[in-house]
Short mmCIF file of C-alpha atoms in Angstrom, two decimals:
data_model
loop_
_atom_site.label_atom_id
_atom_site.label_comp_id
_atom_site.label_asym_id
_atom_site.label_seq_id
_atom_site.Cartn_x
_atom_site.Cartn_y
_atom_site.Cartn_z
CA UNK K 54 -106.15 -2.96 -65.73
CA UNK K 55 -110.08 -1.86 -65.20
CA UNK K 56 -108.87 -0.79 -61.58
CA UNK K 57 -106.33 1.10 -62.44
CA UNK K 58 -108.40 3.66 -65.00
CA UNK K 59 -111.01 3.49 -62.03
CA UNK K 60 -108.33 4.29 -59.73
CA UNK K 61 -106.88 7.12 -62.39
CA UNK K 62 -110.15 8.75 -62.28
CA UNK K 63 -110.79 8.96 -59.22
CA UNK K 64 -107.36 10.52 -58.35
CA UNK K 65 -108.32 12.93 -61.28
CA UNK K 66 -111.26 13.79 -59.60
CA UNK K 67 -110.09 15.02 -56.24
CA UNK K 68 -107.23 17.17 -58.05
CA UNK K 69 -110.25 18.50 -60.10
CA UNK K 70 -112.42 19.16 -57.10
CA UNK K 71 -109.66 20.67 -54.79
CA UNK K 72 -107.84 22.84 -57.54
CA UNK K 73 -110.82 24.42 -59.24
CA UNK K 74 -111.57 26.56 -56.07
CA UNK K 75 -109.34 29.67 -56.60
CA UNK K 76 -108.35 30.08 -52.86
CA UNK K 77 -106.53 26.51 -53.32
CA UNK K 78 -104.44 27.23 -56.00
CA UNK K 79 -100.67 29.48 -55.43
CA UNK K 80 -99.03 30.16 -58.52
CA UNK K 81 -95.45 29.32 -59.44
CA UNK K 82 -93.40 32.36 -60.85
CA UNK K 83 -91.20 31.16 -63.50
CA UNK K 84 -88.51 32.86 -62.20
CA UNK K 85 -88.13 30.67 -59.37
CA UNK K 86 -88.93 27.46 -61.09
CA UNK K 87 -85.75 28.01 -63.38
CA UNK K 88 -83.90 29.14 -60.61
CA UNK K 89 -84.78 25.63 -59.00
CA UNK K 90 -83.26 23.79 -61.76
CA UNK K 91 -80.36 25.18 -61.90
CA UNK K 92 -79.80 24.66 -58.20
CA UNK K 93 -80.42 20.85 -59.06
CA UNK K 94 -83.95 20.94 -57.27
CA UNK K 95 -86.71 19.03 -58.74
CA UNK K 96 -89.55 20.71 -59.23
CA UNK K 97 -93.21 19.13 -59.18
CA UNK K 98 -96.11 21.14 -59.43
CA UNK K 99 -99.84 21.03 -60.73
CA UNK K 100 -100.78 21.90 -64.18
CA UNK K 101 -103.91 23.91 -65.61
CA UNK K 102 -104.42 21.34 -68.21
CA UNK K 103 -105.94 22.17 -72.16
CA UNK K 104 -109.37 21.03 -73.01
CA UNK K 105 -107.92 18.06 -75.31
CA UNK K 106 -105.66 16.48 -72.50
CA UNK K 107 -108.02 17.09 -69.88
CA UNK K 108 -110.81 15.23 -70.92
CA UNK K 109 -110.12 11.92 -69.56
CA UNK K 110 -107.32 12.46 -66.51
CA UNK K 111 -108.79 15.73 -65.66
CA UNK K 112 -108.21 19.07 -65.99
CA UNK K 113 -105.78 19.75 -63.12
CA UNK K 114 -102.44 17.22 -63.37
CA UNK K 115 -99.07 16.61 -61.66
CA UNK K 116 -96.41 17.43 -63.07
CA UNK K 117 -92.90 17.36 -62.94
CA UNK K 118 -91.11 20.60 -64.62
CA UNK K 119 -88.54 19.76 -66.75
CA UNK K 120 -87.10 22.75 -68.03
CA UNK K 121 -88.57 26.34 -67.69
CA UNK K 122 -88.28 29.53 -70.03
CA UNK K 123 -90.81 31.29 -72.08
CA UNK K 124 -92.35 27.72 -72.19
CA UNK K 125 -92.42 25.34 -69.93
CA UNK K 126 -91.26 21.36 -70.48
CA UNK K 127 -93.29 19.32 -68.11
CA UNK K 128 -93.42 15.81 -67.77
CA UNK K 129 -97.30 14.43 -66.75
CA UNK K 130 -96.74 11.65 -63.84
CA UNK K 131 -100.18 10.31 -64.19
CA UNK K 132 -101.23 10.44 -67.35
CA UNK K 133 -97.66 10.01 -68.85
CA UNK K 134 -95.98 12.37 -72.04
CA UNK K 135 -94.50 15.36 -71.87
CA UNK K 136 -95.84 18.82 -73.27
CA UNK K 137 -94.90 22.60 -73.45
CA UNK K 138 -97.14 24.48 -71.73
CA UNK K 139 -96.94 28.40 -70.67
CA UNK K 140 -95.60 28.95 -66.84
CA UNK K 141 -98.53 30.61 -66.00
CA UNK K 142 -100.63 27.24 -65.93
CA UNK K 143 -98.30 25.67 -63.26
CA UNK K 144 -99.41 26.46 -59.23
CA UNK K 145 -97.27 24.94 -56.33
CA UNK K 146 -98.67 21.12 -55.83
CA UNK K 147 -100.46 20.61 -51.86
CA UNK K 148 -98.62 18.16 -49.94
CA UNK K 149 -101.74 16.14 -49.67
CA UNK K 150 -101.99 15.61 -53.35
CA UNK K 151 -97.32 14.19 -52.94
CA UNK K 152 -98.56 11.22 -50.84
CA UNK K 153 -98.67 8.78 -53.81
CA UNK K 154 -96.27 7.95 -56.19
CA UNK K 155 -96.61 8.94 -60.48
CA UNK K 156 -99.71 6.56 -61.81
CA UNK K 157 -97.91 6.19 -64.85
CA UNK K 158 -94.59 4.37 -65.32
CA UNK K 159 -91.63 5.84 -67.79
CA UNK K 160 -90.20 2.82 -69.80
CA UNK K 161 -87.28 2.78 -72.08
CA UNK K 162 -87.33 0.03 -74.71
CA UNK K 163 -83.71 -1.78 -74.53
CA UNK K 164 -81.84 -2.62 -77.33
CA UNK K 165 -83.62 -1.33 -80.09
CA UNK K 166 -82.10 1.88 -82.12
CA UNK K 167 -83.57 4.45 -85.52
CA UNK K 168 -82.96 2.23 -88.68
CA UNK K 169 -78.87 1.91 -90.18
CA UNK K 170 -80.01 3.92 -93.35
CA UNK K 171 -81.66 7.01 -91.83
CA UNK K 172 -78.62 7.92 -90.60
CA UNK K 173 -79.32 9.46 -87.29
CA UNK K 174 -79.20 8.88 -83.70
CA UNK K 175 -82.77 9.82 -83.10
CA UNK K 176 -85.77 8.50 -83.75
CA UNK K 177 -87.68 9.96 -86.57
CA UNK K 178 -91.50 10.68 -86.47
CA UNK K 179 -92.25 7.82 -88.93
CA UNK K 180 -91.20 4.81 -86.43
CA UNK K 181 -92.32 6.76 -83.14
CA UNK K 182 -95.96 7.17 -84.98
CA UNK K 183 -94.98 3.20 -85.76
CA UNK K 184 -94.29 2.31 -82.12
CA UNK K 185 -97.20 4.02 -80.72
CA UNK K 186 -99.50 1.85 -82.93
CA UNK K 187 -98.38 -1.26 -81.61
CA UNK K 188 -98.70 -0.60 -78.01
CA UNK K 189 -102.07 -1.33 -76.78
CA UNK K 190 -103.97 0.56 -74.53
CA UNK K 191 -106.94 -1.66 -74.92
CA UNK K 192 -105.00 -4.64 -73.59
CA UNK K 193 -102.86 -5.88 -70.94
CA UNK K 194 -99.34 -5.95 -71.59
CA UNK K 195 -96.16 -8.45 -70.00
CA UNK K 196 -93.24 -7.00 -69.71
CA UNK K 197 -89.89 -8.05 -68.16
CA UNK K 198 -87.74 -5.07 -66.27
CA UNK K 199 -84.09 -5.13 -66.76
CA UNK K 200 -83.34 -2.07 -64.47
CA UNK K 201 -84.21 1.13 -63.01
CA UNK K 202 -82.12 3.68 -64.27
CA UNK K 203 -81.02 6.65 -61.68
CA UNK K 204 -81.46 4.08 -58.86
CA UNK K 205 -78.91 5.70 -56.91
CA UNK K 206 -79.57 9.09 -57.15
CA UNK K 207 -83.64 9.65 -57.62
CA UNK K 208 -83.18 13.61 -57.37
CA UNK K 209 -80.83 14.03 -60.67
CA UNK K 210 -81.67 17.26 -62.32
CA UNK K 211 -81.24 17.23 -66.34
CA UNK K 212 -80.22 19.25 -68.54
CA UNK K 213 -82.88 19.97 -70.85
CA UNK K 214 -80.94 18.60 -73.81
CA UNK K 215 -80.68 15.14 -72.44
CA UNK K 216 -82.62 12.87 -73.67
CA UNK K 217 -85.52 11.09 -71.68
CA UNK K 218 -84.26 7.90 -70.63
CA UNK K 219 -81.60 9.78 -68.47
CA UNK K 220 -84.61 10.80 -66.42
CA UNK K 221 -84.68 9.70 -62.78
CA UNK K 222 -87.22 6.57 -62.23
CA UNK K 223 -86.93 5.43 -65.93
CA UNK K 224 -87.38 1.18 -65.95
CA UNK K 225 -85.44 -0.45 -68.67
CA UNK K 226 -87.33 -3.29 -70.60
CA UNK K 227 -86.40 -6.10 -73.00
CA UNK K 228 -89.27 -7.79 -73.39
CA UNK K 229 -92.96 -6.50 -74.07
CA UNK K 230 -95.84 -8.41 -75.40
CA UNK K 231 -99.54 -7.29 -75.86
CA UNK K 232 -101.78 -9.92 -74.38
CA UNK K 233 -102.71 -12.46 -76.91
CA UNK K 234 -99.98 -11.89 -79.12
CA UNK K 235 -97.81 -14.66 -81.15
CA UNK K 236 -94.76 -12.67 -81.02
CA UNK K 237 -93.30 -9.77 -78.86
CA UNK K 238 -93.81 -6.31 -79.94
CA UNK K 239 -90.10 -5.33 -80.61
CA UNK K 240 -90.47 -8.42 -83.00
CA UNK K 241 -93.42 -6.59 -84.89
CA UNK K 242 -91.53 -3.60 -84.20
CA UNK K 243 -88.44 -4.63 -86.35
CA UNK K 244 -89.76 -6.58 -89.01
CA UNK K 245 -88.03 -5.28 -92.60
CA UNK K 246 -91.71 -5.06 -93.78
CA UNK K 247 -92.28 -1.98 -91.92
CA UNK K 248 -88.93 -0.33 -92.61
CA UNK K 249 -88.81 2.60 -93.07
CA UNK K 250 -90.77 3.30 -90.04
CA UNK K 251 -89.12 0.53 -88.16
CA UNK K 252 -86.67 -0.31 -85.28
CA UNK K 253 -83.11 -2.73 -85.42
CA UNK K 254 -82.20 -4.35 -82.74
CA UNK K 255 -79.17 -3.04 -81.28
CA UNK K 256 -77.57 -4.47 -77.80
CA UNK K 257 -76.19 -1.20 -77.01
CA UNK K 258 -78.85 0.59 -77.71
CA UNK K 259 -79.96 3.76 -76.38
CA UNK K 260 -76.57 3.38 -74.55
CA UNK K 261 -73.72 0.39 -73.41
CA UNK K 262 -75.37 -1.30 -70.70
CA UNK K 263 -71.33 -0.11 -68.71
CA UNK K 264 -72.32 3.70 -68.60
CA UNK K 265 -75.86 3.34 -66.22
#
């Protein structure tokens, strides 16, 4: 775990050191980037980074661009998240810097959907802020992979309606436990003490296991 924050920040460091000389950064018209998308081409690129989300992963990040209008979707492949950021902070990514893969994985949490009574098919900001409190960055976590969705086609373009665990490279997981726990998080997750700001486990859940 210690290695790979020390690995992290050194990564962050040579994007830092290359990109903050002007003559090594191109900028991406956004223009072109939409026109991209719509052509089904994934675009990747590296991203002028605010103060707050710069701090620890550096200032200058790859990215992938999700969607691109007046703002910008882009999805972070090191530090993870997505944000929307103005197309004018995105400049075309070196081929040096596309030799190693995103240092942060995208997991989808199987079989888990919102709670029955709110009614909706998303999840609400009470049990997101929820989830987020139980996972751990302090500690290792097991996990056990069901699949990898988009195994077959790695270069899928989405609409930017769809909702993230369509994206290409996203690992399915059932099981996920914080080091030194009794019981798994989706247990924690779940419990009726937390509700509303909770999960229910649902096996088809965020879709029938038939339509990946």
């Amino acid at each position: 775990m210690l290695n790979a924050h020390d690995e992290l920040r050194k990564k962050a460091t040579v994007l830092d050191t290359f990109y903050s000389l002007e003559d090594n950064r191109s900028p991406l018209e956004s223009n072109q980037i939409a026109n991209w998308l719509k052509d089904n081409i994934r675009v990747f690129a590296i991203c002028a980074c605010s103060e707050e989300r710069g701090a620890y992963t550096g200032e200058w990040q790859r990215v992938e661009v999700l969607s691109c209008d007046i703002f910008a979707n882009v999805l972070f492949l090191d530090s993870g998240g997505t944000e929307l950021v103005v197309p004018y902070s995105l400049y075309k990514i070196h081929p040096i810097h596309c030799t190693y893969p995103p240092m942060c994985m995208q997991l989808c949490m199987y079989g888990v959907g919102p709670p029955e009574a709110d009614g909706r098919h998303e999840w609400g900001d009470g049990p997101k802020n929820e989830w987020r409190k139980l996972l751990r960055e302090d500690l290792p976590m097991a996990i056990s992979v069901l699949k990898r969705l988009n195994a077959a086609n790695d270069n899928m373009v989405l609409q930017s309606n769809e909702p993230a665990w369509r994206r290409p490279g996203v690992l399915f997981v059932r099981f996920l436990k914080v080091h030194g726990d009794s019981v798994t998080t989706l247990e924690k997750f779940c419990s009726p003490a937390r509700f509303p700001n909770s999960g229910v486990p649902q096996n088809d859940m965020p879709c029938r296991w038939d339509e990946k």
